[in-house]
C-alpha cells in the first residue's frame, strides 16, 4: 500500500510526522511506501527560506523523509510548484496512490466560508481516499489531536451508496482498529424513521462483527448532521471519522456546506473520506 503524504514543511507538520503512534497505525494497515510531496505555491515569492528553489525544498524535506525511513517505510520525495491541491491530487493519480494524507488544524466558522483551503480543495477533488490528520493547536503540548489514527473509528452513514462505499472500506483498517461505532443522524429532511435507522445500523454492526470480529456500537441522533457527528465523536472518543463523499462536478466544487466538508473544516477529529471510484474491500 502506498500513500501520498502532503507536507507544507512547517514545524507543526514535521511534529505530526514524528508521532510514532501515527506511523505505527500506517504500518498496521499495510502502508509500505510513502511519497512525501510538497508544493511551492505560484504566489510564493523567491527568497523565502526553504521555499525559493526546488533544491531548498528538497533539503527541507530531508528530516521528514528520515523520520519515515527510520520507521521502516520506503520513501520518495517530490517537489513541485503550482496550485497545491491540484499538484497533490495529480501526484496521487499519477502514482496510483492508495491514500492521500494531509494535515489540518481545522478552521473557524468564519474562515470556512472562504474558498482557498488546500485541505478543503483536496477533499473536493481527489479520487483517492483522503485522510485528514488533525494537527494540534500551537498551545497544545501534543503534536496531533488524536495519535492512534484508526484505533477507534466512527462510521457516519445516511444509508446512501456513498455511505455504503465508505463502510465497505472499513475492513482495510482492521490491522489498526480496535473499536467501531456506527452513527445515523436524522435531519429534518430525512424520511428514515428512528426504528428503521436502528434496524439498519444493527445489520451493519453484524457485518462489522463478521468481517472484523469487533462488536460495533450504534447510535441514532437527531439534528444537524455535521454538528451531531462532531458531538458523537466526542461522546465515543473516536480517533477517526469515516465518511463517504459525493461526486464532484465542477459546479459542486464551488459550493460549500456539505456534511463532509463541514466535519473536515470545523471538526477536531481525524477524518477519512472515501470518494466515488475508490477501491472497496480489503
Short mmCIF file of C-alpha atoms in Angstrom, two decimals:
data_model
loop_
_atom_site.label_atom_id
_atom_site.label_comp_id
_atom_site.label_asym_id
_atom_site.label_seq_id
_atom_site.Cartn_x
_atom_site.Cartn_y
_atom_site.Cartn_z
CA UNK A 1 0.00 0.00 0.00
CA UNK A 2 1.41 3.38 -0.97
CA UNK A 3 0.36 6.80 0.24
CA UNK A 4 0.94 10.39 -0.80
CA UNK A 5 1.77 12.42 2.30
CA UNK A 6 1.41 16.12 1.60
CA UNK A 7 3.53 18.45 3.74
CA UNK A 8 3.91 22.22 3.86
CA UNK A 9 7.34 21.87 5.55
CA UNK A 10 6.07 23.63 8.68
CA UNK A 11 7.28 22.74 12.16
CA UNK A 12 3.73 21.61 13.02
CA UNK A 13 3.61 19.24 10.08
CA UNK A 14 7.01 17.80 10.91
CA UNK A 15 5.97 17.30 14.54
CA UNK A 16 2.88 15.42 13.36
CA UNK A 17 5.02 13.17 11.18
CA UNK A 18 7.23 12.40 14.17
CA UNK A 19 4.27 10.97 16.12
CA UNK A 20 5.36 7.37 16.46
CA UNK A 21 1.87 6.05 17.15
CA UNK A 22 0.58 7.61 13.93
CA UNK A 23 3.38 5.92 11.98
CA UNK A 24 2.54 2.62 13.65
CA UNK A 25 -1.08 2.99 12.51
CA UNK A 26 0.03 3.42 8.91
CA UNK A 27 2.24 0.36 9.20
CA UNK A 28 -0.63 -1.63 10.73
CA UNK A 29 -2.93 -1.01 7.76
CA UNK A 30 -0.27 -2.16 5.33
CA UNK A 31 1.43 1.04 4.18
CA UNK A 32 4.90 0.22 2.87
CA UNK A 33 5.77 3.20 0.65
CA UNK A 34 5.37 6.92 1.31
CA UNK A 35 5.54 9.57 -1.39
CA UNK A 36 6.39 12.75 0.51
CA UNK A 37 5.08 15.72 -1.50
CA UNK A 38 5.49 19.45 -1.00
CA UNK A 39 4.18 22.14 -3.33
CA UNK A 40 5.55 25.66 -3.59
CA UNK A 41 2.52 27.82 -4.45
CA UNK A 42 2.77 30.06 -7.50
CA UNK A 43 2.16 33.11 -5.33
CA UNK A 44 5.16 32.40 -3.06
CA UNK A 45 7.94 34.85 -3.85
CA UNK A 46 11.52 33.73 -4.23
CA UNK A 47 13.83 34.44 -1.35
CA UNK A 48 11.78 32.80 1.38
CA UNK A 49 13.92 30.33 3.37
CA UNK A 50 13.39 26.78 2.22
CA UNK A 51 10.88 27.78 -0.44
CA UNK A 52 12.78 29.70 -3.13
CA UNK A 53 14.03 26.75 -5.17
CA UNK A 54 13.29 23.07 -5.59
CA UNK A 55 16.74 22.31 -4.14
CA UNK A 56 15.92 24.20 -0.95
CA UNK A 57 12.57 22.45 -0.65
CA UNK A 58 14.20 19.04 -1.10
CA UNK A 59 16.69 19.92 1.62
CA UNK A 60 13.83 20.93 3.92
CA UNK A 61 12.11 17.60 3.20
CA UNK A 62 15.12 15.60 4.36
CA UNK A 63 14.27 15.49 8.12
CA UNK A 64 10.72 14.36 7.37
CA UNK A 65 11.97 11.75 4.94
CA UNK A 66 14.35 10.42 7.57
CA UNK A 67 11.50 10.02 10.06
CA UNK A 68 9.55 7.81 7.68
CA UNK A 69 12.66 5.84 6.68
CA UNK A 70 13.63 5.22 10.30
CA UNK A 71 10.14 3.77 10.82
CA UNK A 72 10.76 1.27 8.02
CA UNK A 73 8.91 2.90 5.12
CA UNK A 74 10.30 3.22 1.62
CA UNK A 75 10.21 6.93 0.77
CA UNK A 76 10.33 9.07 -2.35
CA UNK A 77 10.24 12.87 -2.17
CA UNK A 78 8.57 15.14 -4.71
CA UNK A 79 8.76 18.93 -5.02
CA UNK A 80 6.53 20.89 -7.37
CA UNK A 81 5.41 24.46 -8.00
CA UNK A 82 1.80 25.32 -8.72
CA UNK A 83 -1.62 25.20 -7.11
CA UNK A 84 -1.16 22.91 -4.08
CA UNK A 85 -4.38 20.90 -4.24
CA UNK A 86 -4.06 20.32 -7.97
CA UNK A 87 -0.49 19.13 -7.71
CA UNK A 88 -1.26 16.90 -4.71
CA UNK A 89 -4.21 15.19 -6.42
CA UNK A 90 -2.19 14.99 -9.64
CA UNK A 91 0.66 13.19 -7.87
CA UNK A 92 -1.81 10.81 -6.23
CA UNK A 93 -3.35 9.87 -9.56
CA UNK A 94 -0.04 9.57 -11.39
CA UNK A 95 1.47 7.42 -8.63
CA UNK A 96 -1.73 5.36 -8.27
CA UNK A 97 -1.73 6.06 -4.53
CA UNK A 98 -3.97 4.08 -2.22
CA UNK A 99 -4.46 7.07 0.08
CA UNK A 100 -3.66 10.77 0.35
CA UNK A 101 -2.76 12.19 3.77
CA UNK A 102 -2.87 15.88 4.63
CA UNK A 103 -2.55 17.68 7.95
CA UNK A 104 -5.04 20.28 9.09
CA UNK A 105 -5.75 22.36 12.17
CA UNK A 106 -9.35 22.89 11.10
CA UNK A 107 -10.94 26.28 10.63
CA UNK A 108 -13.32 28.65 12.31
CA UNK A 109 -16.90 29.04 11.15
CA UNK A 110 -15.96 32.35 9.51
CA UNK A 111 -12.96 31.12 7.59
CA UNK A 112 -14.92 28.06 6.48
CA UNK A 113 -16.90 30.45 4.25
CA UNK A 114 -13.81 31.32 2.28
CA UNK A 115 -12.60 29.36 -0.73
CA UNK A 116 -8.89 28.55 -0.81
CA UNK A 117 -8.04 25.96 1.81
CA UNK A 118 -5.71 23.33 0.38
CA UNK A 119 -7.19 20.63 2.57
CA UNK A 120 -10.74 21.52 1.60
CA UNK A 121 -9.89 21.65 -2.09
CA UNK A 122 -8.09 18.32 -1.98
CA UNK A 123 -11.19 16.87 -0.30
CA UNK A 124 -13.36 18.24 -3.11
CA UNK A 125 -11.26 16.96 -6.00
CA UNK A 126 -9.38 13.81 -5.00
CA UNK A 127 -10.35 10.47 -6.46
CA UNK A 128 -8.35 8.69 -3.75
CA UNK A 129 -9.24 8.02 -0.10
CA UNK A 130 -8.18 11.10 1.85
CA UNK A 131 -7.04 11.06 5.47
CA UNK A 132 -7.17 14.48 7.12
CA UNK A 133 -4.90 14.20 10.14
CA UNK A 134 -5.75 16.76 12.78
CA UNK A 135 -2.69 18.70 13.91
CA UNK A 136 -2.84 20.04 17.46
CA UNK A 137 -3.10 23.81 18.02
CA UNK A 138 0.09 25.75 18.83
CA UNK A 139 -0.71 25.99 22.55
CA UNK A 140 -1.07 22.21 22.91
CA UNK A 141 1.63 20.00 24.36
CA UNK A 142 0.82 17.36 21.72
CA UNK A 143 1.75 17.22 18.04
CA UNK A 144 -1.56 15.74 16.90
CA UNK A 145 -5.04 15.78 18.40
CA UNK A 146 -5.58 12.00 18.20
CA UNK A 147 -2.41 9.92 17.99
CA UNK A 148 -3.88 6.48 17.33
CA UNK A 149 -5.28 7.24 13.91
CA UNK A 150 -7.55 4.25 13.28
CA UNK A 151 -7.85 2.80 16.78
CA UNK A 152 -11.50 3.85 17.22
CA UNK A 153 -13.45 4.52 14.03
CA UNK A 154 -16.77 6.33 13.91
CA UNK A 155 -18.65 5.46 10.71
CA UNK A 156 -21.27 8.12 9.92
CA UNK A 157 -23.86 6.84 7.45
CA UNK A 158 -27.03 8.06 5.78
CA UNK A 159 -27.52 4.62 4.14
CA UNK A 160 -26.72 6.07 0.70
CA UNK A 161 -24.45 4.47 -1.89
CA UNK A 162 -21.74 6.96 -0.90
CA UNK A 163 -22.00 5.90 2.73
CA UNK A 164 -22.03 2.23 1.78
CA UNK A 165 -18.81 2.71 -0.15
CA UNK A 166 -17.16 4.19 2.94
CA UNK A 167 -18.48 1.37 5.13
CA UNK A 168 -17.04 -1.22 2.76
CA UNK A 169 -13.63 0.44 3.13
CA UNK A 170 -13.65 -0.17 6.89
CA UNK A 171 -12.08 -3.69 6.77
CA UNK A 172 -8.95 -2.18 5.23
CA UNK A 173 -8.28 -0.58 8.62
CA UNK A 174 -8.60 -3.85 10.53
CA UNK A 175 -4.94 -4.09 11.50
CA UNK A 176 -5.14 -0.81 13.40
CA UNK A 177 -8.78 -0.71 14.54
CA UNK A 178 -9.92 -1.89 17.97
CA UNK A 179 -13.34 -0.23 18.22
CA UNK A 180 -16.08 0.80 15.79
CA UNK A 181 -19.17 2.94 16.28
CA UNK A 182 -21.94 3.42 13.71
CA UNK A 183 -23.96 6.62 13.55
CA UNK A 184 -27.04 7.79 11.69
CA UNK A 185 -28.26 11.38 12.04
CA UNK A 186 -31.93 12.00 11.38
CA UNK A 187 -32.23 15.51 9.99
CA UNK A 188 -35.35 17.50 9.14
CA UNK A 189 -35.50 16.19 5.56
CA UNK A 190 -34.82 12.55 6.42
CA UNK A 191 -37.54 10.04 5.52
CA UNK A 192 -35.98 7.27 7.62
CA UNK A 193 -37.62 6.65 10.99
CA UNK A 194 -35.58 6.13 14.15
CA UNK A 195 -36.69 2.49 14.35
CA UNK A 196 -35.78 1.80 10.72
CA UNK A 197 -32.41 3.53 11.16
CA UNK A 198 -31.70 1.47 14.27
CA UNK A 199 -32.52 -1.74 12.43
CA UNK A 200 -30.21 -0.82 9.54
CA UNK A 201 -27.40 0.08 11.92
CA UNK A 202 -27.85 -3.26 13.68
CA UNK A 203 -27.45 -5.01 10.32
CA UNK A 204 -24.24 -3.08 9.67
CA UNK A 205 -22.99 -4.00 13.14
CA UNK A 206 -23.48 -7.66 12.26
CA UNK A 207 -21.29 -7.13 9.17
CA UNK A 208 -18.59 -5.46 11.26
CA UNK A 209 -18.60 -8.40 13.66
CA UNK A 210 -18.40 -10.88 10.78
CA UNK A 211 -15.64 -9.02 8.89
CA UNK A 212 -13.53 -7.66 11.74
CA UNK A 213 -14.54 -9.51 14.91
CA UNK A 214 -15.48 -6.21 16.58
CA UNK A 215 -18.74 -5.51 18.43
CA UNK A 216 -19.79 -2.18 16.92
CA UNK A 217 -21.77 0.36 18.90
CA UNK A 218 -24.77 2.02 17.23
CA UNK A 219 -26.36 5.42 17.73
CA UNK A 220 -29.19 7.43 16.17
CA UNK A 221 -29.12 11.17 16.74
CA UNK A 222 -31.42 13.95 15.53
CA UNK A 223 -30.40 17.40 14.36
CA UNK A 224 -27.86 18.99 12.06
CA UNK A 225 -25.74 16.12 10.63
CA UNK A 226 -22.35 17.83 10.88
CA UNK A 227 -22.98 19.06 14.42
CA UNK A 228 -24.29 15.69 15.56
CA UNK A 229 -21.33 13.87 14.02
CA UNK A 230 -18.95 16.10 15.93
CA UNK A 231 -20.93 15.53 19.13
CA UNK A 232 -20.79 11.77 18.63
CA UNK A 233 -17.05 11.92 18.01
CA UNK A 234 -16.70 13.43 21.46
CA UNK A 235 -19.18 11.08 23.13
CA UNK A 236 -17.48 7.86 21.99
CA UNK A 237 -13.95 9.35 21.91
CA UNK A 238 -13.38 8.23 18.33
CA UNK A 239 -9.95 8.78 16.78
CA UNK A 240 -11.08 8.87 13.14
CA UNK A 241 -14.42 9.56 11.47
CA UNK A 242 -15.11 7.63 8.26
CA UNK A 243 -17.33 9.31 5.66
CA UNK A 244 -18.33 8.79 2.05
CA UNK A 245 -18.31 11.78 -0.30
CA UNK A 246 -20.45 12.63 -3.29
CA UNK A 247 -19.29 13.00 -6.87
CA UNK A 248 -17.52 16.28 -7.52
CA UNK A 249 -18.83 18.14 -10.55
CA UNK A 250 -17.21 21.47 -11.50
CA UNK A 251 -20.25 23.25 -10.04
CA UNK A 252 -20.10 21.26 -6.80
CA UNK A 253 -16.51 22.33 -6.27
CA UNK A 254 -17.71 25.93 -5.97
CA UNK A 255 -20.28 25.15 -3.30
CA UNK A 256 -19.72 24.98 0.44
CA UNK A 257 -21.77 23.42 3.20
CA UNK A 258 -21.74 19.66 2.63
CA UNK A 259 -21.64 17.47 5.72
CA UNK A 260 -18.22 16.01 4.97
CA UNK A 261 -16.75 19.42 4.24
CA UNK A 262 -18.06 20.88 7.47
CA UNK A 263 -16.75 17.94 9.50
CA UNK A 264 -13.32 18.34 7.90
CA UNK A 265 -13.13 22.11 8.23
CA UNK A 266 -14.59 22.62 11.68
CA UNK A 267 -14.13 19.32 13.49
CA UNK A 268 -11.43 18.19 15.90
CA UNK A 269 -11.16 14.59 14.80
CA UNK A 270 -9.13 12.85 12.11
CA UNK A 271 -11.37 12.28 9.09
CA UNK A 272 -11.09 9.61 6.41
CA UNK A 273 -13.05 10.49 3.25
CA UNK A 274 -13.87 7.83 0.65
CA UNK A 275 -14.74 9.36 -2.74
CA UNK A 276 -16.59 7.76 -5.67
CA UNK A 277 -14.40 5.30 -7.52
CA UNK A 278 -12.26 4.35 -4.52
CA UNK A 279 -11.43 0.65 -4.35
CA UNK A 280 -13.60 -1.36 -1.99
CA UNK A 281 -12.95 -4.13 0.45
CA UNK A 282 -9.58 -5.41 1.54
#
